[in-house]
Short mmCIF file of C-alpha atoms and ligand atoms in Angstrom, two decimals:
data_model
loop_
_atom_site.label_atom_id
_atom_site.label_comp_id
_atom_site.label_asym_id
_atom_site.label_seq_id
_atom_site.Cartn_x
_atom_site.Cartn_y
_atom_site.Cartn_z
CA MET T 5 9.85 -51.51 0.23
CA SER T 6 7.60 -53.82 -1.29
CA SER T 7 3.88 -54.68 -1.01
CA LEU T 8 2.00 -58.22 -0.06
CA SER T 9 -1.01 -59.02 0.48
CA ALA T 10 -3.71 -60.31 3.14
CA LYS T 11 -7.97 -61.20 3.64
CA ILE T 12 -9.42 -60.99 6.78
CA SER T 13 -13.35 -61.77 7.15
CA LEU T 14 -15.34 -61.03 9.44
CA ASP T 15 -18.80 -62.54 10.84
CA ALA T 16 -20.58 -61.15 13.70
CA ASN T 17 -22.60 -64.29 14.31
CA ARG T 18 -18.66 -66.25 15.13
CA THR T 19 -18.19 -65.17 17.88
CA ILE T 20 -14.79 -66.62 21.08
CA ALA T 21 -16.56 -65.03 24.11
CA GLU T 22 -17.06 -62.30 26.12
CA ILE T 23 -14.51 -59.81 26.45
CA SER T 24 -14.19 -58.88 30.50
CA PRO T 25 -13.15 -56.02 31.21
CA LEU T 26 -10.71 -56.98 33.83
CA LEU T 27 -8.54 -58.05 30.87
CA PHE T 28 -6.92 -54.54 30.60
CA GLY T 29 -5.61 -54.48 34.40
CA GLY T 30 -2.67 -53.65 36.13
CA PHE T 31 -0.34 -54.04 38.76
CA ALA T 32 1.36 -51.78 41.41
CA GLU T 33 3.79 -53.42 43.44
CA HIS T 34 6.48 -51.29 46.00
CA MET T 35 9.23 -51.95 43.91
CA GLY T 36 11.30 -49.13 42.76
CA ARG T 37 9.50 -46.24 42.31
CA CYS T 38 6.68 -47.17 40.98
CA ILE T 39 4.45 -46.31 43.96
CA TYR T 40 6.80 -43.49 45.71
CA GLU T 41 7.41 -41.40 43.19
CA GLY T 42 5.33 -42.54 40.55
CA VAL T 43 1.56 -43.26 42.25
CA TYR T 44 2.13 -41.76 45.25
CA GLU T 45 3.82 -38.31 46.08
CA PRO T 46 3.05 -35.63 48.39
CA LYS T 47 6.06 -32.94 47.74
CA SER T 48 4.94 -33.51 44.21
CA ALA T 49 3.68 -29.88 42.13
CA HIS T 50 1.08 -32.57 41.18
CA ALA T 51 0.45 -34.36 43.96
CA ASP T 52 -3.25 -34.23 45.65
CA ALA T 53 -4.56 -33.87 49.39
CA ALA T 54 -4.21 -37.53 49.74
CA GLY T 55 -0.60 -37.33 48.18
CA LEU T 56 -1.53 -38.82 44.81
CA ARG T 57 0.46 -37.45 42.02
CA THR T 58 -2.80 -36.03 39.14
CA ASP T 59 -0.89 -36.22 36.78
CA VAL T 60 -0.46 -40.44 36.98
CA LEU T 61 -4.05 -40.74 37.92
CA GLU T 62 -4.88 -38.03 34.88
CA ALA T 63 -2.57 -40.67 32.11
CA LEU T 64 -3.90 -44.43 34.00
CA ARG T 65 -8.02 -42.55 33.90
CA ALA T 66 -6.49 -42.36 29.76
CA GLN T 67 -5.99 -46.22 29.75
CA ARG T 68 -9.14 -47.33 31.58
CA TYR T 69 -7.48 -49.96 34.14
CA THR T 70 -10.46 -51.70 34.91
CA THR T 71 -8.07 -53.18 38.22
CA ILE T 72 -4.96 -52.90 39.99
CA ARG T 73 -2.88 -55.43 41.66
CA TYR T 74 -1.11 -54.74 44.44
CA PRO T 75 1.54 -55.02 46.92
CA GLY T 76 3.53 -57.21 45.00
CA GLY T 77 4.99 -59.31 42.97
CA ASN T 78 8.04 -60.65 45.04
CA PHE T 79 7.44 -57.73 47.36
CA LEU T 80 3.91 -59.07 48.91
CA SER T 81 5.99 -62.82 50.06
CA GLY T 82 8.17 -60.71 53.36
CA TYR T 83 4.81 -58.23 53.91
CA ASN T 84 3.24 -57.62 57.26
CA TRP T 85 0.11 -55.63 55.94
CA LEU T 86 -0.19 -54.18 59.45
CA ASP T 87 2.72 -51.96 58.37
CA GLY T 88 1.03 -50.16 56.08
CA VAL T 89 -2.16 -48.94 57.87
CA GLY T 90 -3.04 -46.68 60.85
CA PRO T 91 -1.48 -43.48 61.73
CA GLN T 92 1.47 -42.65 58.58
CA ASP T 93 3.88 -41.79 61.11
CA GLN T 94 3.42 -44.59 63.61
CA ARG T 95 4.20 -46.80 60.62
CA PRO T 96 8.09 -48.76 61.13
CA ARG T 97 10.78 -48.40 58.50
CA ARG T 98 11.97 -51.68 57.27
CA ARG T 99 14.39 -53.38 55.23
CA GLU T 100 12.86 -54.64 52.02
CA LEU T 101 14.41 -58.22 51.39
CA ALA T 102 12.62 -58.45 48.01
CA TRP T 103 14.09 -55.26 46.35
CA GLN T 104 16.77 -54.55 48.85
CA SER T 105 15.57 -51.18 49.61
CA LEU T 106 13.83 -48.85 52.42
CA GLU T 107 9.91 -49.44 53.00
CA THR T 108 8.80 -46.76 54.70
CA ASN T 109 5.39 -48.09 54.66
CA GLN T 110 4.00 -44.32 53.97
CA PHE T 111 1.07 -46.19 51.56
CA GLY T 112 -1.01 -49.09 52.41
CA THR T 113 -4.28 -50.85 51.55
CA ASN T 114 -6.12 -47.90 52.53
CA GLU T 115 -4.14 -45.03 50.78
CA PHE T 116 -4.07 -48.01 48.11
CA MET T 117 -8.07 -47.99 48.28
CA GLY T 118 -8.03 -43.68 47.48
CA PHE T 119 -5.94 -44.35 44.79
CA CYS T 120 -8.55 -47.09 42.90
CA GLN T 121 -11.89 -45.27 43.64
CA ALA T 122 -9.75 -42.15 42.35
CA ILE T 123 -8.77 -43.88 38.31
CA GLY T 124 -12.17 -46.04 38.45
CA ALA T 125 -10.10 -49.03 39.13
CA ALA T 126 -11.28 -52.14 41.23
CA PRO T 127 -8.89 -52.88 44.51
CA MET T 128 -7.18 -56.80 43.85
CA LEU T 129 -5.35 -57.48 46.47
CA GLY T 130 -2.73 -59.77 47.83
CA VAL T 131 -1.89 -62.23 50.63
CA ASN T 132 0.87 -63.58 51.82
CA MET T 133 1.98 -67.12 51.42
CA GLY T 134 5.87 -66.50 51.64
CA THR T 135 6.62 -65.27 55.38
CA GLY T 136 2.70 -64.60 56.22
CA THR T 137 0.60 -66.54 57.94
CA ILE T 138 -3.11 -68.07 56.57
CA GLN T 139 -4.25 -66.17 59.63
CA ALA T 140 -2.99 -63.41 59.26
CA ALA T 141 -4.29 -63.31 55.24
CA ALA T 142 -8.00 -63.90 56.86
CA ASP T 143 -7.46 -61.15 59.12
CA LEU T 144 -6.67 -58.75 56.02
CA VAL T 145 -9.84 -60.22 54.53
CA ASP T 146 -11.75 -59.07 57.86
CA TYR T 147 -10.01 -55.33 58.05
CA CYS T 148 -11.15 -55.01 54.24
CA ASN T 149 -14.69 -55.79 54.08
CA THR T 150 -16.30 -57.23 57.17
CA PRO T 151 -18.46 -53.83 57.68
CA ALA T 152 -17.83 -53.26 61.55
CA GLY T 153 -18.11 -55.32 65.27
CA THR T 154 -14.92 -57.23 64.40
CA TYR T 155 -11.39 -56.36 65.73
CA TYR T 156 -10.54 -56.18 62.40
CA SER T 157 -13.53 -54.08 60.60
CA ASP T 158 -12.89 -51.89 64.18
CA LEU T 159 -9.36 -50.66 63.18
CA ARG T 160 -10.09 -50.35 60.35
CA THR T 161 -13.09 -47.48 61.39
CA ARG T 162 -10.58 -46.22 63.79
CA HIS T 163 -8.24 -45.52 60.75
CA GLY T 164 -10.25 -43.43 59.77
CA TYR T 165 -12.30 -45.73 57.17
CA SER T 166 -15.84 -46.62 58.43
CA ALA T 167 -17.45 -47.67 55.60
CA PRO T 168 -15.75 -51.64 54.66
CA HIS T 169 -13.52 -51.58 50.88
CA LYS T 170 -15.67 -54.38 49.07
CA VAL T 171 -12.44 -55.70 47.42
CA LYS T 172 -13.71 -58.70 46.24
CA TYR T 173 -10.41 -60.15 43.22
CA TRP T 174 -7.87 -61.97 45.82
CA CYS T 175 -4.06 -63.35 44.99
CA VAL T 176 -3.22 -65.57 47.60
CA GLY T 177 0.40 -65.21 47.40
CA ASN T 178 3.51 -64.39 44.76
CA GLU T 179 5.15 -66.66 42.20
CA MET T 180 5.28 -69.19 44.97
CA ASP T 181 7.70 -71.98 42.34
CA GLY T 182 10.41 -69.19 42.62
CA PRO T 183 13.80 -70.03 44.41
CA TRP T 184 13.87 -66.02 44.43
CA GLN T 185 11.11 -65.38 46.16
CA MET T 186 10.31 -64.89 49.80
CA GLY T 187 9.29 -68.67 51.13
CA ALA T 188 9.37 -70.38 47.98
CA LEU T 189 7.22 -73.65 48.68
CA LYS T 190 6.82 -76.91 46.71
CA ALA T 191 3.73 -77.43 44.73
CA HIS T 192 1.27 -79.59 46.86
CA GLU T 193 2.89 -77.30 49.86
CA TYR T 194 1.72 -74.38 48.32
CA GLY T 195 -1.29 -75.93 46.83
CA ALA T 196 -2.78 -77.29 50.57
CA LYS T 197 -1.47 -73.54 52.34
CA ALA T 198 -3.10 -71.53 49.77
CA ARG T 199 -6.54 -73.56 50.14
CA GLU T 200 -6.65 -73.00 53.59
CA ALA T 201 -6.18 -69.37 53.33
CA ALA T 202 -8.88 -69.27 50.68
CA LYS T 203 -11.30 -71.60 53.18
CA LEU T 204 -10.65 -68.77 55.83
CA MET T 205 -10.91 -65.20 53.57
CA ARG T 206 -14.09 -66.97 52.40
CA TRP T 207 -15.68 -68.28 55.34
CA ILE T 208 -15.14 -64.08 56.22
CA ASP T 209 -16.49 -63.26 53.26
CA PRO T 210 -17.95 -65.91 50.97
CA SER T 211 -18.03 -63.76 48.17
CA ILE T 212 -14.68 -63.01 47.45
CA GLN T 213 -12.47 -64.28 44.52
CA THR T 214 -9.46 -66.09 44.31
CA VAL T 215 -6.58 -66.77 42.66
CA LEU T 216 -3.54 -68.98 42.90
CA CYS T 217 -0.15 -69.03 42.15
CA GLY T 218 0.75 -70.72 38.80
CA SER T 219 3.33 -70.83 37.49
CA SER T 220 6.30 -68.24 37.03
CA ASN T 221 6.65 -68.36 33.31
CA ASP T 222 6.95 -70.82 31.20
CA GLN T 223 10.16 -71.70 31.22
CA MET T 224 10.17 -72.44 34.87
CA PRO T 225 11.90 -76.32 35.34
CA THR T 226 8.52 -77.29 37.12
CA TYR T 227 6.43 -75.80 34.53
CA PRO T 228 3.81 -76.89 34.11
CA GLU T 229 3.11 -80.12 36.79
CA TRP T 230 3.41 -77.46 39.34
CA ASP T 231 -0.30 -75.57 38.18
CA ARG T 232 -1.20 -79.56 37.82
CA VAL T 233 -0.40 -80.63 41.43
CA ALA T 234 -1.35 -76.88 42.99
CA LEU T 235 -4.87 -76.84 41.37
CA GLU T 236 -5.40 -80.15 42.42
CA GLU T 237 -4.67 -79.70 45.95
CA ALA T 238 -7.39 -76.43 46.00
CA TRP T 239 -8.83 -75.95 43.29
CA GLU T 240 -12.94 -75.87 44.66
CA GLN T 241 -11.53 -72.81 46.67
CA MET T 242 -9.78 -71.44 43.40
CA ASP T 243 -11.68 -69.00 41.25
CA TYR T 244 -8.56 -68.15 38.70
CA LEU T 245 -4.40 -69.75 38.04
CA SER T 246 -2.35 -66.84 37.73
CA MET T 247 0.25 -66.68 34.58
CA HIS T 248 3.06 -64.48 34.17
CA TYR T 249 5.49 -63.99 32.15
CA TYR T 250 7.97 -61.33 30.64
CA ALA T 251 9.08 -60.71 27.19
CA GLY T 252 12.09 -59.81 25.71
CA ASN T 253 14.45 -59.62 22.85
CA ARG T 254 17.85 -60.04 23.94
CA GLU T 255 19.28 -62.32 21.29
CA ASN T 256 17.96 -59.14 19.13
CA ASP T 257 16.24 -61.12 16.81
CA THR T 258 13.77 -58.71 15.78
CA PRO T 259 11.53 -60.42 13.47
CA SER T 260 12.14 -64.13 16.10
CA PHE T 261 10.25 -60.94 18.93
CA LEU T 262 7.73 -60.26 16.74
CA ALA T 263 5.99 -63.39 16.63
CA SER T 264 5.68 -63.33 20.38
CA ALA T 265 2.53 -64.02 20.40
CA VAL T 266 2.72 -67.86 19.45
CA GLN T 267 4.95 -68.57 22.40
CA PHE T 268 1.77 -66.34 24.61
CA GLU T 269 -0.52 -68.44 22.34
CA ARG T 270 0.74 -71.57 23.95
CA PHE T 271 1.72 -70.83 27.27
CA VAL T 272 -2.30 -70.32 27.61
CA ASP T 273 -3.24 -73.06 25.47
CA THR T 274 -1.26 -75.54 27.76
CA LEU T 275 -2.52 -74.06 30.76
CA GLU T 276 -6.45 -74.70 29.17
CA GLY T 277 -5.27 -77.98 29.36
CA THR T 278 -4.34 -78.59 32.63
CA LEU T 279 -7.73 -76.73 34.19
CA ARG T 280 -9.79 -79.12 32.41
CA TYR T 281 -7.44 -81.67 33.06
CA VAL T 282 -8.29 -81.31 36.68
CA LYS T 283 -11.72 -80.39 36.55
CA ALA T 284 -11.90 -83.74 35.34
CA LYS T 285 -10.06 -85.92 37.67
CA ARG T 286 -11.16 -84.20 40.45
CA ARG T 287 -15.24 -85.15 39.02
CA SER T 288 -16.05 -80.58 39.09
CA LYS T 289 -18.16 -78.71 38.48
CA HIS T 290 -16.34 -75.91 39.71
CA GLU T 291 -14.73 -73.20 37.04
CA VAL T 292 -11.05 -72.21 37.27
CA TYR T 293 -10.20 -69.88 34.91
CA LEU T 294 -6.51 -68.12 34.25
CA SER T 295 -5.31 -64.37 35.35
CA TRP T 296 -2.30 -63.02 33.63
CA ASP T 297 -1.94 -60.88 36.25
CA GLU T 298 1.87 -60.14 34.68
CA TRP T 299 2.94 -59.44 31.77
CA GLN T 300 5.42 -56.79 29.74
CA VAL T 301 8.27 -56.47 27.82
CA TRP T 302 11.53 -56.44 30.05
CA TYR T 303 14.99 -57.45 29.76
CA LYS T 304 16.62 -54.31 29.38
CA GLY T 305 18.80 -54.99 32.14
CA ASP T 306 18.57 -51.81 34.24
CA PRO T 307 19.59 -53.60 38.20
CA LEU T 308 16.61 -54.52 40.40
CA GLN T 309 18.21 -53.72 43.94
CA GLY T 310 17.61 -50.93 45.87
CA ASN T 311 21.12 -50.94 47.80
CA TRP T 312 18.55 -50.55 51.18
CA THR T 313 17.83 -47.08 49.94
CA GLU T 314 13.98 -45.39 49.30
CA ALA T 315 12.85 -45.83 46.78
CA PRO T 316 15.57 -46.44 44.16
CA HIS T 317 15.24 -46.43 40.42
CA LEU T 318 15.02 -50.04 39.86
CA ALA T 319 14.04 -51.76 35.99
CA GLU T 320 12.69 -48.78 34.33
CA GLU T 321 12.70 -49.74 31.16
CA MET T 322 12.97 -47.67 27.57
CA TYR T 323 10.09 -49.19 25.63
CA ASN T 324 10.97 -49.13 21.57
CA LEU T 325 8.54 -49.42 18.64
CA GLU T 326 8.95 -53.51 18.80
CA ASP T 327 8.05 -53.61 22.18
CA ALA T 328 4.56 -51.04 21.23
CA LEU T 329 4.55 -53.76 18.70
CA VAL T 330 5.09 -56.96 21.29
CA VAL T 331 2.37 -55.50 23.49
CA GLY T 332 -0.64 -55.16 20.45
CA GLN T 333 -0.42 -58.84 19.92
CA TRP T 334 -0.13 -59.26 23.66
CA LEU T 335 -4.13 -57.97 23.47
CA ASN T 336 -4.92 -59.51 20.66
CA VAL T 337 -4.03 -63.03 22.43
CA PHE T 338 -6.02 -61.44 25.52
CA LEU T 339 -9.05 -61.04 23.10
CA ARG T 340 -8.24 -64.51 21.43
CA LYS T 341 -8.23 -66.73 24.10
CA SER T 342 -10.84 -64.64 26.06
CA HIS T 343 -12.80 -67.78 26.73
CA VAL T 344 -10.59 -68.64 29.26
CA LEU T 345 -8.81 -65.59 30.09
CA LYS T 346 -10.54 -63.23 32.42
CA ILE T 347 -8.34 -60.92 34.24
CA ALA T 348 -4.72 -59.78 33.12
CA CYS T 349 -2.18 -56.99 34.93
CA VAL T 350 0.43 -55.24 33.12
CA ALA T 351 3.47 -55.32 35.51
CA GLN T 352 3.67 -52.30 36.40
CA ILE T 353 1.34 -49.55 36.12
CA VAL T 354 4.05 -46.56 36.17
CA ASN T 355 8.10 -45.59 36.34
CA VAL T 356 8.86 -50.16 37.20
CA ILE T 357 8.56 -52.00 33.71
CA SER T 358 6.95 -49.70 32.76
CA TRP T 359 5.54 -47.22 29.08
CA LEU T 360 4.71 -44.64 31.74
CA HIS T 361 7.18 -42.38 33.57
CA THR T 362 7.62 -39.67 35.61
CA ARG T 363 10.89 -37.27 36.35
CA GLY T 364 10.38 -34.50 38.97
CA ASP T 365 7.38 -33.14 38.29
CA GLU T 366 7.49 -34.57 34.84
CA LEU T 367 5.43 -37.25 32.30
CA LEU T 368 6.92 -39.08 29.41
CA LYS T 369 4.41 -41.80 27.82
CA GLN T 370 5.87 -44.55 25.59
CA PRO T 371 4.86 -45.53 22.40
CA SER T 372 2.93 -48.94 24.37
CA PHE T 373 1.28 -46.73 26.61
CA TYR T 374 -0.78 -45.74 23.29
CA VAL T 375 -1.51 -49.18 22.31
CA PHE T 376 -2.61 -50.17 25.75
CA GLU T 377 -5.02 -47.23 25.61
CA LEU T 378 -6.82 -47.67 22.13
CA VAL T 379 -7.24 -51.61 22.77
CA SER T 380 -8.33 -51.05 26.31
CA THR T 381 -10.60 -48.08 24.59
CA TYR T 382 -12.33 -50.59 22.22
CA ALA T 383 -12.71 -54.26 23.07
CA ARG T 384 -16.43 -54.28 24.19
CA GLY T 385 -18.57 -57.00 23.75
CA GLN T 386 -17.89 -60.32 22.03
CA ALA T 387 -14.43 -61.31 20.90
CA LEU T 388 -14.57 -62.39 17.20
CA ASP T 389 -13.57 -65.70 15.73
CA LEU T 390 -11.67 -64.46 12.54
CA TRP T 391 -11.01 -65.42 8.86
CA VAL T 392 -7.04 -64.58 8.90
CA GLN T 393 -5.36 -65.47 5.22
CA ALA T 394 -1.81 -63.74 5.33
CA PRO T 395 1.85 -64.08 3.96
CA LEU T 396 4.07 -66.15 6.13
CA GLN T 397 7.57 -64.40 7.32
CA GLN T 398 10.08 -66.61 8.58
CA THR T 399 11.39 -66.29 12.47
CA GLN T 400 14.24 -68.13 14.36
CA LYS T 401 12.10 -69.39 16.96
CA TYR T 402 8.92 -69.75 15.91
CA GLY T 403 9.17 -71.44 12.55
CA ASP T 404 6.72 -69.64 9.86
CA VAL T 405 4.62 -67.10 10.89
CA PRO T 406 1.26 -64.93 9.71
CA VAL T 407 2.81 -61.26 8.43
CA LEU T 408 -0.20 -60.06 10.21
CA ASP T 409 -1.37 -60.41 13.73
CA VAL T 410 -5.21 -59.93 14.40
CA ALA T 411 -8.12 -59.74 16.86
CA ALA T 412 -12.04 -58.00 16.12
CA SER T 413 -14.47 -57.40 19.19
CA LEU T 414 -18.01 -56.26 18.63
CA ASP T 415 -20.92 -55.17 20.98
CA PRO T 416 -23.77 -56.40 19.99
CA ALA T 417 -25.71 -54.36 22.26
CA SER T 418 -25.13 -50.86 20.01
CA GLY T 419 -23.55 -52.26 16.47
CA ASP T 420 -19.42 -50.88 17.90
CA GLY T 421 -16.71 -53.01 17.23
CA ALA T 422 -12.91 -52.56 16.09
CA ILE T 423 -10.27 -54.43 14.93
CA PHE T 424 -6.93 -54.79 16.12
CA LEU T 425 -4.42 -55.43 13.42
CA VAL T 426 -0.13 -56.15 14.36
CA ASN T 427 1.92 -55.78 10.81
CA ARG T 428 4.59 -58.14 12.26
CA SER T 429 7.15 -57.22 8.80
CA LEU T 430 10.17 -55.46 8.42
CA ALA T 431 9.61 -54.08 5.01
CA ASP T 432 6.89 -54.97 3.64
CA SER T 433 3.55 -53.42 4.06
CA VAL T 434 0.01 -55.51 3.49
CA VAL T 435 -2.63 -54.24 1.53
CA THR T 436 -5.03 -55.75 3.91
CA GLU T 437 -9.10 -56.13 2.65
CA LEU T 438 -11.68 -56.64 5.01
CA SER T 439 -15.17 -58.83 4.49
CA TRP T 440 -17.67 -58.82 6.51
CA VAL T 441 -19.67 -61.75 5.58
CA ASP T 442 -22.86 -61.80 8.29
CA GLY T 443 -24.67 -59.08 5.89
CA SER T 444 -25.14 -56.54 8.18
CA VAL T 445 -23.78 -52.86 6.87
CA VAL T 446 -21.09 -51.75 8.16
CA THR T 447 -19.69 -47.76 8.76
CA LEU T 448 -15.82 -47.78 9.37
CA ASP T 449 -15.76 -44.96 12.38
CA LYS T 450 -12.10 -43.92 13.44
CA GLY T 451 -8.85 -45.17 12.54
CA TRP T 452 -5.46 -44.96 14.53
CA GLN T 453 -2.18 -46.39 13.67
CA LEU T 454 1.21 -46.50 15.65
CA ALA T 455 3.67 -47.17 13.17
CA GLY T 456 7.55 -46.48 12.34
CA SER T 457 10.14 -47.60 10.58
CA ASP T 458 13.12 -48.26 12.92
CA PRO T 459 12.13 -50.60 15.28
CA LYS T 460 13.95 -49.48 18.09
CA ALA T 461 12.89 -45.93 17.93
CA ILE T 462 11.85 -44.93 21.26
CA ASN T 463 9.84 -41.46 22.40
CA SER T 464 13.14 -39.26 24.59
CA TRP T 465 12.64 -36.56 27.61
CA GLU T 466 14.23 -34.77 24.88
CA GLN T 467 11.81 -36.16 22.32
CA PRO T 468 8.35 -37.09 23.74
CA ASN T 469 5.87 -37.55 20.77
CA THR T 470 8.51 -39.86 18.31
CA LEU T 471 5.67 -42.34 18.23
CA VAL T 472 2.09 -41.50 19.07
CA ALA T 473 -1.08 -42.94 17.63
CA GLN T 474 -1.69 -41.12 14.72
CA PRO T 475 -5.32 -40.28 13.28
CA ILE T 476 -5.46 -42.21 9.82
CA ALA T 477 -7.47 -41.66 7.21
CA LEU T 478 -10.70 -44.23 6.49
CA PRO T 479 -11.09 -46.41 3.18
CA ARG T 480 -14.67 -46.47 2.38
CA VAL T 481 -17.27 -49.91 2.83
CA ALA T 482 -18.34 -50.98 -0.43
CA ASP T 483 -21.17 -53.89 -0.33
CA GLY T 484 -18.95 -54.99 3.11
CA GLN T 485 -15.96 -55.34 2.07
CA ALA T 486 -13.35 -52.01 2.60
CA THR T 487 -9.12 -52.22 1.61
CA VAL T 488 -6.83 -50.94 4.01
CA GLN T 489 -3.23 -50.31 3.50
CA LEU T 490 -1.03 -51.50 6.70
CA PRO T 491 2.90 -49.87 6.47
CA PRO T 492 5.54 -52.29 8.01
CA LEU T 493 6.46 -52.93 11.75
CA SER T 494 2.43 -50.99 12.73
CA PHE T 495 -0.06 -51.51 14.72
CA THR T 496 -3.42 -50.27 13.55
CA VAL T 497 -7.02 -50.09 14.86
CA LEU T 498 -10.47 -49.63 12.95
CA THR T 499 -13.64 -49.16 14.89
CA THR T 500 -16.80 -49.86 12.98
CA HIS T 501 -20.36 -49.86 13.77
CA SER T 502 -22.53 -52.62 11.62
CA ARG T 503 -26.73 -52.41 11.61
CA GLN T 504 -28.69 -55.13 10.44
CA ARG T 505 -29.56 -54.55 6.69
CA ASN T 506 -33.54 -53.78 7.34
CA GLY T 507 -32.63 -52.25 11.04
O1 AHR Z 20 7.23 -57.85 38.50
C1 AHR Z 20 8.83 -57.58 38.81
C2 AHR Z 20 8.29 -59.08 39.49
O2 AHR Z 20 8.10 -59.59 38.61
C3 AHR Z 20 7.23 -59.50 40.49
O3 AHR Z 20 7.06 -58.55 42.03
C4 AHR Z 20 8.00 -60.80 40.39
O4 AHR Z 20 6.15 -61.51 40.82
C5 AHR Z 20 7.50 -60.86 38.62
O5 AHR Z 20 8.78 -62.09 38.60
#
């Protein structure tokens, strides 16, 4: 193993933007075992009185999710929300077409609200723009948010929920550009339908915020034209444009996979340009931001169709070290793009394309679980605009890419900060000099590292602690400088405290 060197300078006066807490959101879909056997399992030894799995709740709380998007996903585009409310023994069992499964509807909107409360996250609800009408979308807002005195708010009260759920964030459809979507539309058709749905929804509750479906990923043939056209139709009625992307290493080209941040940043940059273009074209004063409300590594080829069974095993990816290092970069990109990216939801929170799995009454945390937990715990306040000088490494997909991927945060109110560092190299450690150039007095408080020599290493049920973030010894900061050694294939978090020299 050889060693490279890098330099990073941090300046409290050079900030990008306030980090939106909603960047640490999750996504729960009626797909496979995410809801049933994941979040909700009344027969589990861990179930609480509401049927929620307390072991899962505890793990999700540790990850500090701020918002949860629900109920889909592709599921959303065939969902009648009325199926999922009211007495559970009267709810219909239906064929679920997106994942060819059987849906019992034992978990629905009200159960979801209880779940969000239990983990302290804000609900982000989707309305069906596939088989659903704009009327049904407006009715769901009425059901959830009107205090009392209308048909749907009174129905909610009769269902046992007299207080309104006050749902603020609403996704107007899901991936409506995808031929796989039930009721897929052309961009202008979807833009017009979404605009009218959002208009009615806002007439019922003007305080809500809405998300327009952007392209399903940056490889869609209609990208980014879809985004432009849909935005032009619906601009004034929308607060966010959604982004979805699943990364993968199908070609087993690890150096390129470990440079995925390049693609993530390009995706954001293109859509930021599209937002600016549409705003200018419409001569609008209204702002629309980005909501990356589905992101995750997903490529290992688990089944996607449930053969008309309840809670089938679908897309239960096992994540390895290289996947975790891609997650670390993804979160770094969120901080570096925090001026335009305001919401992000990892897809999904348990069992389905998730770093958290259940098996009977057991629970397994995969390596990327710890990466998300560390960033969502310590990234607070402002994202810093860093100066990074690091050696380049060659990749087939993206050309030369710096060996380090770095982001940092600083909360000016408390002086607490954090630095998040990914060393992408498979072989080289990087001796990294950190310099604080704003004259403040800085101490390093805590440090953790997730590292290993095998990019394919996983946490298995038999050996669940192979890759867990470990505390590391901290270097001393002298004259505003410290040197850390970053091993190859590593993710490191350092927390800092700064105060003004005379403070
Ligand atoms: O998260 C799994 C699926 O991926 C979602 O249902 C869909 O929106 C996306 O294609």
